[in-house]
PDB file of C-alpha atoms in Angstrom:
ATOM      1  CA  LYS I1112     -36.582  -0.299 -18.298  1.00 76.00           C
ATOM      2  CA  ASN I1113     -34.575   0.378 -14.214  1.00 79.00           C
ATOM      3  CA  GLN I1114     -31.513   2.328 -15.211  1.00 89.00           C
ATOM      4  CA  VAL I1115     -29.137   4.505 -12.946  1.00 94.00           C
ATOM      5  CA  GLU I1116     -27.289   7.032 -14.898  1.00 96.00           C
ATOM      6  CA  GLN I1117     -23.375   8.183 -13.433  1.00 97.00           C
ATOM      7  CA  SER I1118     -22.254  11.175 -13.901  1.00 97.00           C
ATOM      8  CA  PRO I1119     -19.397  12.054 -15.315  1.00 97.00           C
ATOM      9  CA  GLN I1120     -18.179   8.962 -16.122  1.00 95.00           C
ATOM     10  CA  SER I1121     -14.645   9.897 -15.099  1.00 97.00           C
ATOM     11  CA  LEU I1122     -13.041  13.190 -13.302  1.00 97.00           C
ATOM     12  CA  ILE I1123      -9.518  14.006 -12.890  1.00 98.00           C
ATOM     13  CA  ILE I1124      -9.068  16.473  -9.311  1.00 97.00           C
ATOM     14  CA  LEU I1125      -6.330  18.323  -7.523  1.00 98.00           C
ATOM     15  CA  GLU I1126      -5.800  16.652  -3.643  1.00 98.00           C
ATOM     16  CA  GLY I1127      -7.385  18.593  -1.488  1.00 97.00           C
ATOM     17  CA  LYS I1128      -9.935  19.532  -4.140  1.00 98.00           C
ATOM     18  CA  ASN I1129     -13.781  18.872  -3.261  1.00 98.00           C
ATOM     19  CA  CYS I1130     -16.373  16.951  -5.683  1.00 98.00           C
ATOM     20  CA  THR I1131     -19.125  15.514  -6.232  1.00 98.00           C
ATOM     21  CA  LEU I1132     -20.988  12.544  -8.156  1.00 98.00           C
ATOM     22  CA  GLN I1133     -23.996  12.529  -9.926  1.00 98.00           C
ATOM     23  CA  CYS I1134     -27.073   9.466 -10.223  1.00 98.00           C
ATOM     24  CA  ASN I1135     -29.600   9.780 -11.948  1.00 97.00           C
ATOM     25  CA  TYR I1136     -32.067   6.237 -11.292  1.00 95.00           C
ATOM     26  CA  THR I1137     -35.460   6.158 -13.253  1.00 93.00           C
ATOM     27  CA  VAL I1138     -36.161   2.631 -10.312  1.00 86.00           C
ATOM     28  CA  SER I1139     -39.666   2.468  -9.753  1.00 83.00           C
ATOM     29  CA  PRO I1140     -40.748   1.607  -7.104  1.00 83.00           C
ATOM     30  CA  PHE I1141     -38.043   2.558  -4.551  1.00 82.00           C
ATOM     31  CA  SER I1142     -36.259   1.004  -1.992  1.00 84.00           C
ATOM     32  CA  ASN I1143     -33.382   2.647  -0.820  1.00 88.00           C
ATOM     33  CA  LEU I1144     -28.933   4.523  -2.555  1.00 93.00           C
ATOM     34  CA  ARG I1145     -26.544   2.500  -1.771  1.00 94.00           C
ATOM     35  CA  TRP I1146     -22.683   4.281  -3.064  1.00 97.00           C
ATOM     36  CA  TYR I1147     -19.794   1.920  -2.990  1.00 97.00           C
ATOM     37  CA  LYS I1148     -16.256   2.874  -3.241  1.00 97.00           C
ATOM     38  CA  GLN I1149     -14.125   0.365  -4.994  1.00 96.00           C
ATOM     39  CA  ASP I1150     -10.231   0.197  -5.690  1.00 95.00           C
ATOM     40  CA  THR I1151      -9.062  -1.618  -8.343  1.00 91.00           C
ATOM     41  CA  GLY I1152      -8.225  -4.978  -8.058  1.00 87.00           C
ATOM     42  CA  ARG I1153     -11.218  -4.742  -5.578  1.00 92.00           C
ATOM     43  CA  GLY I1154     -14.459  -5.787  -4.091  1.00 95.00           C
ATOM     44  CA  PRO I1155     -17.577  -2.376  -3.901  1.00 95.00           C
ATOM     45  CA  VAL I1156     -17.353  -0.766   0.063  1.00 95.00           C
ATOM     46  CA  SER I1157     -19.918   0.308   0.868  1.00 93.00           C
ATOM     47  CA  LEU I1158     -19.889   4.166   2.012  1.00 96.00           C
ATOM     48  CA  THR I1159     -23.741   4.588   2.120  1.00 94.00           C
ATOM     49  CA  ILE I1160     -27.251   3.561   2.351  1.00 92.00           C
ATOM     50  CA  MET I1161     -30.715   5.723   1.966  1.00 92.00           C
ATOM     51  CA  THR I1162     -33.597   4.989   1.544  1.00 89.00           C
ATOM     52  CA  PHE I1163     -36.213   7.432   0.325  1.00 83.00           C
ATOM     53  CA  SER I1164     -37.434   9.171   3.786  1.00 88.00           C
ATOM     54  CA  GLU I1165     -33.534  10.426   4.032  1.00 91.00           C
ATOM     55  CA  ASN I1166     -32.120  13.044   2.075  1.00 93.00           C
ATOM     56  CA  THR I1167     -28.562  13.169   3.240  1.00 96.00           C
ATOM     57  CA  LYS I1168     -25.850  10.582   5.430  1.00 96.00           C
ATOM     58  CA  SER I1169     -22.177  11.725   5.760  1.00 96.00           C
ATOM     59  CA  ASN I1170     -19.718   8.674   6.331  1.00 96.00           C
ATOM     60  CA  GLY I1171     -16.614  10.842   7.190  1.00 97.00           C
ATOM     61  CA  ARG I1172     -15.562  12.949   4.359  1.00 98.00           C
ATOM     62  CA  TYR I1173     -18.280  11.641   1.803  1.00 98.00           C
ATOM     63  CA  THR I1174     -21.801  13.007   2.283  1.00 98.00           C
ATOM     64  CA  ALA I1175     -24.882  11.731   0.087  1.00 98.00           C
ATOM     65  CA  THR I1176     -28.061  13.316  -0.577  1.00 98.00           C
ATOM     66  CA  LEU I1177     -30.436  11.982  -2.672  1.00 96.00           C
ATOM     67  CA  ASP I1178     -33.977  14.266  -3.937  1.00 94.00           C
ATOM     68  CA  ALA I1179     -36.765  10.531  -4.416  1.00 90.00           C
ATOM     69  CA  ASP I1180     -39.018  13.800  -5.801  1.00 91.00           C
ATOM     70  CA  THR I1181     -36.549  13.706  -9.221  1.00 94.00           C
ATOM     71  CA  LYS I1182     -35.351  10.695  -9.279  1.00 94.00           C
ATOM     72  CA  GLN I1183     -31.724  11.958  -8.451  1.00 96.00           C
ATOM     73  CA  SER I1184     -28.312  11.495  -6.315  1.00 97.00           C
ATOM     74  CA  SER I1185     -24.776  13.229  -5.371  1.00 98.00           C
ATOM     75  CA  LEU I1186     -21.874  11.804  -3.727  1.00 98.00           C
ATOM     76  CA  HIS I1187     -19.141  14.440  -2.357  1.00 98.00           C
ATOM     77  CA  ILE I1188     -16.442  14.159  -1.578  1.00 98.00           C
ATOM     78  CA  THR I1189     -14.506  17.056   1.212  1.00 98.00           C
ATOM     79  CA  ALA I1190     -10.789  17.298   1.285  1.00 98.00           C
ATOM     80  CA  SER I1191      -9.894  14.626  -1.664  1.00 97.00           C
ATOM     81  CA  GLN I1192      -7.218  12.609  -0.378  1.00 97.00           C
ATOM     82  CA  LEU I1193      -4.861   9.743  -3.717  1.00 97.00           C
ATOM     83  CA  SER I1194      -6.288   7.131  -1.356  1.00 97.00           C
ATOM     84  CA  ASP I1195     -10.288   8.565  -2.433  1.00 98.00           C
ATOM     85  CA  SER I1196      -8.882   7.534  -6.531  1.00 98.00           C
ATOM     86  CA  ALA I1197     -11.654   5.323  -6.443  1.00 97.00           C
ATOM     87  CA  SER I1198     -14.638   4.101  -8.737  1.00 97.00           C
ATOM     88  CA  TYR I1199     -17.817   4.776  -6.837  1.00 98.00           C
ATOM     89  CA  ILE I1200     -20.987   2.370  -7.871  1.00 97.00           C
ATOM     90  CA  CYS I1201     -24.579   4.499  -6.944  1.00 97.00           C
ATOM     91  CA  VAL I1202     -26.744   0.845  -6.629  1.00 93.00           C
ATOM     92  CA  VAL I1203     -30.524   1.216  -6.264  1.00 91.00           C
ATOM     93  CA  SER I1204     -32.374  -1.335  -5.239  1.00 86.00           C
ATOM     94  CA  ALA I1205     -36.841  -1.754  -4.992  1.00 81.00           C
ATOM     95  CA  PRO I1206     -38.402  -3.515  -2.511  1.00 78.00           C
ATOM     96  CA  GLY I1207     -37.985  -6.925  -1.984  1.00 70.00           C
ATOM     97  CA  THR I1208     -34.617  -9.278  -3.025  1.00 60.00           C
ATOM     98  CA  ALA I1209     -31.519  -8.463  -4.577  1.00 56.00           C
ATOM     99  CA  SER I1210     -32.871  -9.558  -8.144  1.00 57.00           C
ATOM    100  CA  LYS I1211     -33.933  -5.653  -8.285  1.00 71.00           C
ATOM    101  CA  LEU I1212     -30.530  -4.132  -7.949  1.00 81.00           C
ATOM    102  CA  THR I1213     -29.191  -2.017 -10.069  1.00 88.00           C
ATOM    103  CA  PHE I1214     -26.271  -1.068 -10.960  1.00 91.00           C
ATOM    104  CA  GLY I1215     -25.215   2.150 -12.303  1.00 94.00           C
ATOM    105  CA  THR I1216     -21.782   1.752 -13.768  1.00 91.00           C
ATOM    106  CA  GLY I1217     -19.045   4.236 -11.794  1.00 95.00           C
ATOM    107  CA  THR I1218     -17.160   6.934 -12.047  1.00 97.00           C
ATOM    108  CA  ARG I1219     -13.709   6.008 -12.238  1.00 96.00           C
ATOM    109  CA  LEU I1220     -12.630   9.839 -10.229  1.00 98.00           C
ATOM    110  CA  GLN I1221      -8.103  10.262 -10.421  1.00 98.00           C
ATOM    111  CA  VAL I1222      -6.922  12.433  -7.473  1.00 98.00           C
ATOM    112  CA  THR I1223      -3.386  13.604  -8.439  1.00 97.00           C
ATOM    113  CA  LEU I1224      -1.133  15.740  -6.595  1.00 95.00           C
TER     114      LEU I1224
ATOM    115  CA  LYS W 474     -14.451 -10.320  12.149  1.00 69.00           C
ATOM    116  CA  ALA W 475     -13.229 -12.270   9.096  1.00 80.00           C
ATOM    117  CA  GLY W 476     -13.965 -10.471   6.290  1.00 93.00           C
ATOM    118  CA  VAL W 477     -15.260 -11.700   2.657  1.00 97.00           C
ATOM    119  CA  THR W 478     -13.025 -14.567   1.087  1.00 97.00           C
ATOM    120  CA  GLN W 479     -12.765 -15.414  -2.126  1.00 98.00           C
ATOM    121  CA  THR W 480     -10.818 -17.776  -3.971  1.00 97.00           C
ATOM    122  CA  PRO W 481      -9.310 -18.135  -5.752  1.00 97.00           C
ATOM    123  CA  ARG W 482      -8.058 -15.331  -7.009  1.00 96.00           C
ATOM    124  CA  TYR W 483      -6.932 -15.657 -10.394  1.00 97.00           C
ATOM    125  CA  LEU W 484      -8.604 -18.301 -12.621  1.00 97.00           C
ATOM    126  CA  ILE W 485      -6.788 -19.294 -16.612  1.00 97.00           C
ATOM    127  CA  LYS W 486      -9.053 -21.609 -17.863  1.00 97.00           C
ATOM    128  CA  THR W 487      -9.428 -22.043 -22.173  1.00 97.00           C
ATOM    129  CA  ARG W 488     -12.783 -21.723 -23.729  1.00 98.00           C
ATOM    130  CA  GLY W 489     -14.684 -25.006 -23.317  1.00 97.00           C
ATOM    131  CA  GLN W 490     -13.604 -25.889 -19.844  1.00 98.00           C
ATOM    132  CA  GLN W 491     -15.426 -25.268 -17.497  1.00 98.00           C
ATOM    133  CA  VAL W 492     -14.933 -24.313 -13.303  1.00 98.00           C
ATOM    134  CA  THR W 493     -15.427 -23.329 -10.077  1.00 98.00           C
ATOM    135  CA  LEU W 494     -15.790 -20.035  -7.636  1.00 98.00           C
ATOM    136  CA  SER W 495     -15.713 -20.503  -3.980  1.00 98.00           C
ATOM    137  CA  CYS W 496     -17.221 -17.739  -1.633  1.00 98.00           C
ATOM    138  CA  SER W 497     -17.368 -17.803   2.589  1.00 97.00           C
ATOM    139  CA  PRO W 498     -19.396 -15.578   3.665  1.00 97.00           C
ATOM    140  CA  ILE W 499     -18.682 -13.081   6.839  1.00 95.00           C
ATOM    141  CA  SER W 500     -19.299 -15.094  10.921  1.00 94.00           C
ATOM    142  CA  GLY W 501     -23.397 -15.223  10.634  1.00 91.00           C
ATOM    143  CA  HIS W 502     -24.572 -14.213   7.436  1.00 92.00           C
ATOM    144  CA  ARG W 503     -26.756 -16.282   5.543  1.00 90.00           C
ATOM    145  CA  SER W 504     -27.140 -14.332   2.595  1.00 91.00           C
ATOM    146  CA  VAL W 505     -24.435 -14.946  -0.446  1.00 94.00           C
ATOM    147  CA  SER W 506     -25.260 -13.503  -3.610  1.00 93.00           C
ATOM    148  CA  TRP W 507     -23.367 -13.503  -6.298  1.00 95.00           C
ATOM    149  CA  TYR W 508     -22.221 -10.620  -9.123  1.00 95.00           C
ATOM    150  CA  GLN W 509     -20.294 -10.749 -12.703  1.00 96.00           C
ATOM    151  CA  GLN W 510     -18.084  -7.066 -13.240  1.00 95.00           C
ATOM    152  CA  THR W 511     -16.816  -6.343 -17.105  1.00 92.00           C
ATOM    153  CA  PRO W 512     -15.169  -3.246 -18.094  1.00 85.00           C
ATOM    154  CA  GLY W 513     -18.049  -2.357 -20.737  1.00 80.00           C
ATOM    155  CA  GLN W 514     -21.389  -4.315 -18.402  1.00 82.00           C
ATOM    156  CA  GLY W 515     -20.219  -3.465 -14.508  1.00 86.00           C
ATOM    157  CA  LEU W 516     -21.811  -4.874 -12.264  1.00 91.00           C
ATOM    158  CA  GLN W 517     -24.355  -7.580 -13.300  1.00 92.00           C
ATOM    159  CA  PHE W 518     -26.138  -9.645 -10.624  1.00 90.00           C
ATOM    160  CA  LEU W 519     -25.656 -13.417 -11.046  1.00 93.00           C
ATOM    161  CA  PHE W 520     -28.369 -15.093  -8.643  1.00 89.00           C
ATOM    162  CA  GLU W 521     -28.615 -15.003  -4.693  1.00 90.00           C
ATOM    163  CA  TYR W 522     -28.305 -17.285  -1.874  1.00 92.00           C
ATOM    164  CA  PHE W 523     -30.731 -18.146   1.352  1.00 91.00           C
ATOM    165  CA  SER W 524     -30.619 -20.577   3.642  1.00 90.00           C
ATOM    166  CA  GLU W 525     -28.571 -23.033   0.998  1.00 93.00           C
ATOM    167  CA  THR W 526     -31.761 -22.298  -1.286  1.00 93.00           C
ATOM    168  CA  GLN W 527     -31.224 -20.112  -4.366  1.00 91.00           C
ATOM    169  CA  ARG W 528     -33.901 -17.429  -3.984  1.00 86.00           C
ATOM    170  CA  ASN W 529     -33.895 -15.656  -6.965  1.00 84.00           C
ATOM    171  CA  LYS W 530     -31.630 -15.809 -10.379  1.00 87.00           C
ATOM    172  CA  GLY W 531     -30.569 -12.902 -12.934  1.00 88.00           C
ATOM    173  CA  ASN W 532     -30.672 -13.276 -16.626  1.00 89.00           C
ATOM    174  CA  PHE W 533     -27.681 -15.524 -17.069  1.00 94.00           C
ATOM    175  CA  PRO W 534     -27.566 -18.677 -19.046  1.00 96.00           C
ATOM    176  CA  GLY W 535     -28.220 -22.290 -17.492  1.00 95.00           C
ATOM    177  CA  ARG W 536     -23.865 -22.875 -17.923  1.00 97.00           C
ATOM    178  CA  PHE W 537     -24.214 -20.176 -14.772  1.00 97.00           C
ATOM    179  CA  SER W 538     -24.993 -22.256 -11.750  1.00 96.00           C
ATOM    180  CA  GLY W 539     -24.170 -21.812  -7.758  1.00 97.00           C
ATOM    181  CA  ARG W 540     -24.812 -23.575  -4.872  1.00 97.00           C
ATOM    182  CA  GLN W 541     -24.882 -22.723  -1.484  1.00 97.00           C
ATOM    183  CA  PHE W 542     -23.643 -25.532   1.786  1.00 96.00           C
ATOM    184  CA  SER W 543     -25.483 -25.661   5.282  1.00 94.00           C
ATOM    185  CA  ASN W 544     -22.082 -23.388   7.231  1.00 92.00           C
ATOM    186  CA  SER W 545     -23.617 -21.011   3.956  1.00 93.00           C
ATOM    187  CA  ARG W 546     -20.877 -21.456   2.432  1.00 97.00           C
ATOM    188  CA  SER W 547     -21.169 -20.884  -1.714  1.00 98.00           C
ATOM    189  CA  GLU W 548     -20.213 -21.519  -4.922  1.00 98.00           C
ATOM    190  CA  MET W 549     -20.422 -20.439  -8.496  1.00 98.00           C
ATOM    191  CA  ASN W 550     -19.945 -22.906 -11.251  1.00 98.00           C
ATOM    192  CA  VAL W 551     -19.477 -22.585 -15.602  1.00 98.00           C
ATOM    193  CA  SER W 552     -19.796 -24.553 -17.918  1.00 96.00           C
ATOM    194  CA  THR W 553     -18.367 -25.143 -21.536  1.00 97.00           C
ATOM    195  CA  LEU W 554     -16.949 -21.806 -20.959  1.00 98.00           C
ATOM    196  CA  GLU W 555     -16.599 -19.121 -23.647  1.00 97.00           C
ATOM    197  CA  LEU W 556     -14.057 -15.958 -24.124  1.00 97.00           C
ATOM    198  CA  GLY W 557     -16.158 -13.634 -22.915  1.00 95.00           C
ATOM    199  CA  ASP W 558     -17.289 -15.429 -19.980  1.00 97.00           C
ATOM    200  CA  SER W 559     -13.810 -13.198 -19.028  1.00 97.00           C
ATOM    201  CA  ALA W 560     -14.713 -10.324 -15.985  1.00 96.00           C
ATOM    202  CA  LEU W 561     -14.232 -10.103 -11.989  1.00 97.00           C
ATOM    203  CA  TYR W 562     -16.714 -12.512 -10.274  1.00 98.00           C
ATOM    204  CA  LEU W 563     -17.368 -11.015  -6.776  1.00 97.00           C
ATOM    205  CA  CYS W 564     -19.348 -12.261  -4.478  1.00 97.00           C
ATOM    206  CA  ALA W 565     -21.100 -11.156  -0.869  1.00 95.00           C
ATOM    207  CA  SER W 566     -22.950 -11.301   2.239  1.00 94.00           C
ATOM    208  CA  SER W 567     -25.265  -9.733   4.267  1.00 90.00           C
ATOM    209  CA  LEU W 568     -27.647 -10.815   7.902  1.00 87.00           C
ATOM    210  CA  ASP W 569     -30.261 -11.413   6.197  1.00 75.00           C
ATOM    211  CA  GLY W 570     -30.353 -10.870   2.305  1.00 71.00           C
ATOM    212  CA  TRP W 571     -31.929  -7.603   1.111  1.00 62.00           C
ATOM    213  CA  SER W 572     -33.568  -5.365   3.544  1.00 61.00           C
ATOM    214  CA  THR W 573     -33.477  -1.360   3.417  1.00 58.00           C
ATOM    215  CA  ASN W 574     -30.089  -1.414   6.321  1.00 70.00           C
ATOM    216  CA  SER W 575     -28.246  -4.885   5.673  1.00 79.00           C
ATOM    217  CA  PRO W 576     -25.333  -3.744   3.663  1.00 85.00           C
ATOM    218  CA  LEU W 577     -23.776  -6.019   1.336  1.00 90.00           C
ATOM    219  CA  HIS W 578     -19.426  -7.143   2.461  1.00 94.00           C
ATOM    220  CA  PHE W 579     -18.411  -7.813  -0.859  1.00 96.00           C
ATOM    221  CA  GLY W 580     -15.056 -10.256  -1.618  1.00 97.00           C
ATOM    222  CA  ASN W 581     -11.976  -9.387  -3.775  1.00 96.00           C
ATOM    223  CA  GLY W 582     -13.404 -10.584  -6.767  1.00 97.00           C
ATOM    224  CA  THR W 583     -11.705 -14.262  -8.756  1.00 97.00           C
ATOM    225  CA  ARG W 584     -10.525 -12.599 -12.039  1.00 97.00           C
ATOM    226  CA  LEU W 585     -11.480 -14.959 -14.451  1.00 97.00           C
ATOM    227  CA  THR W 586      -9.233 -14.769 -17.793  1.00 97.00           C
ATOM    228  CA  VAL W 587     -11.365 -17.344 -20.632  1.00 97.00           C
ATOM    229  CA  THR W 588      -8.576 -18.036 -23.515  1.00 97.00           C
TER     230      THR W 588
END
């Protein structure tokens, strides 16, 4: 069964600190891996999209890495800000259509003063 | 460019009733997909429409249905509501469906509460 597991479930960090969120998946075959940020009460917003041939992609202070051999991805947030407080969702897709999307349950990040 | 618009934002219904949710995609996007999000299950795929045709369906009962109009706007209907249908329902649009570099653009969802 295709699965996407994220860790930790929740995380609290001080403003200005860095953090790394993990995503392990078993989806095979694999097409791409996406990271989304979801603020409370809002829809998810795309941060990065990586194909199996890419091993790193950045979007401002967000950097995603991918190791397709070990089926692991990480999202690194640099110099965190209060506005980074949100849920971060990892989504893996197999080739084909939307029914083959597998969602992680997310990591809830809280950035405090 | 306007984003994905979902209406209504909030809805309260009682068990046994039916409900219709609406989604207007980004202009030019032909694919609309629907998701249910609950605290326990996370995001789960409901179905995807592309050029007025349902292209894929997730593992939900037949009480959940949808359609897409010629202008790409989509509606989702849930009949005979159950308490467990309480969730945030999200709609997402993309340019041409699920391709490698085609991101999903989500609306802010409809919060459905069934009492």
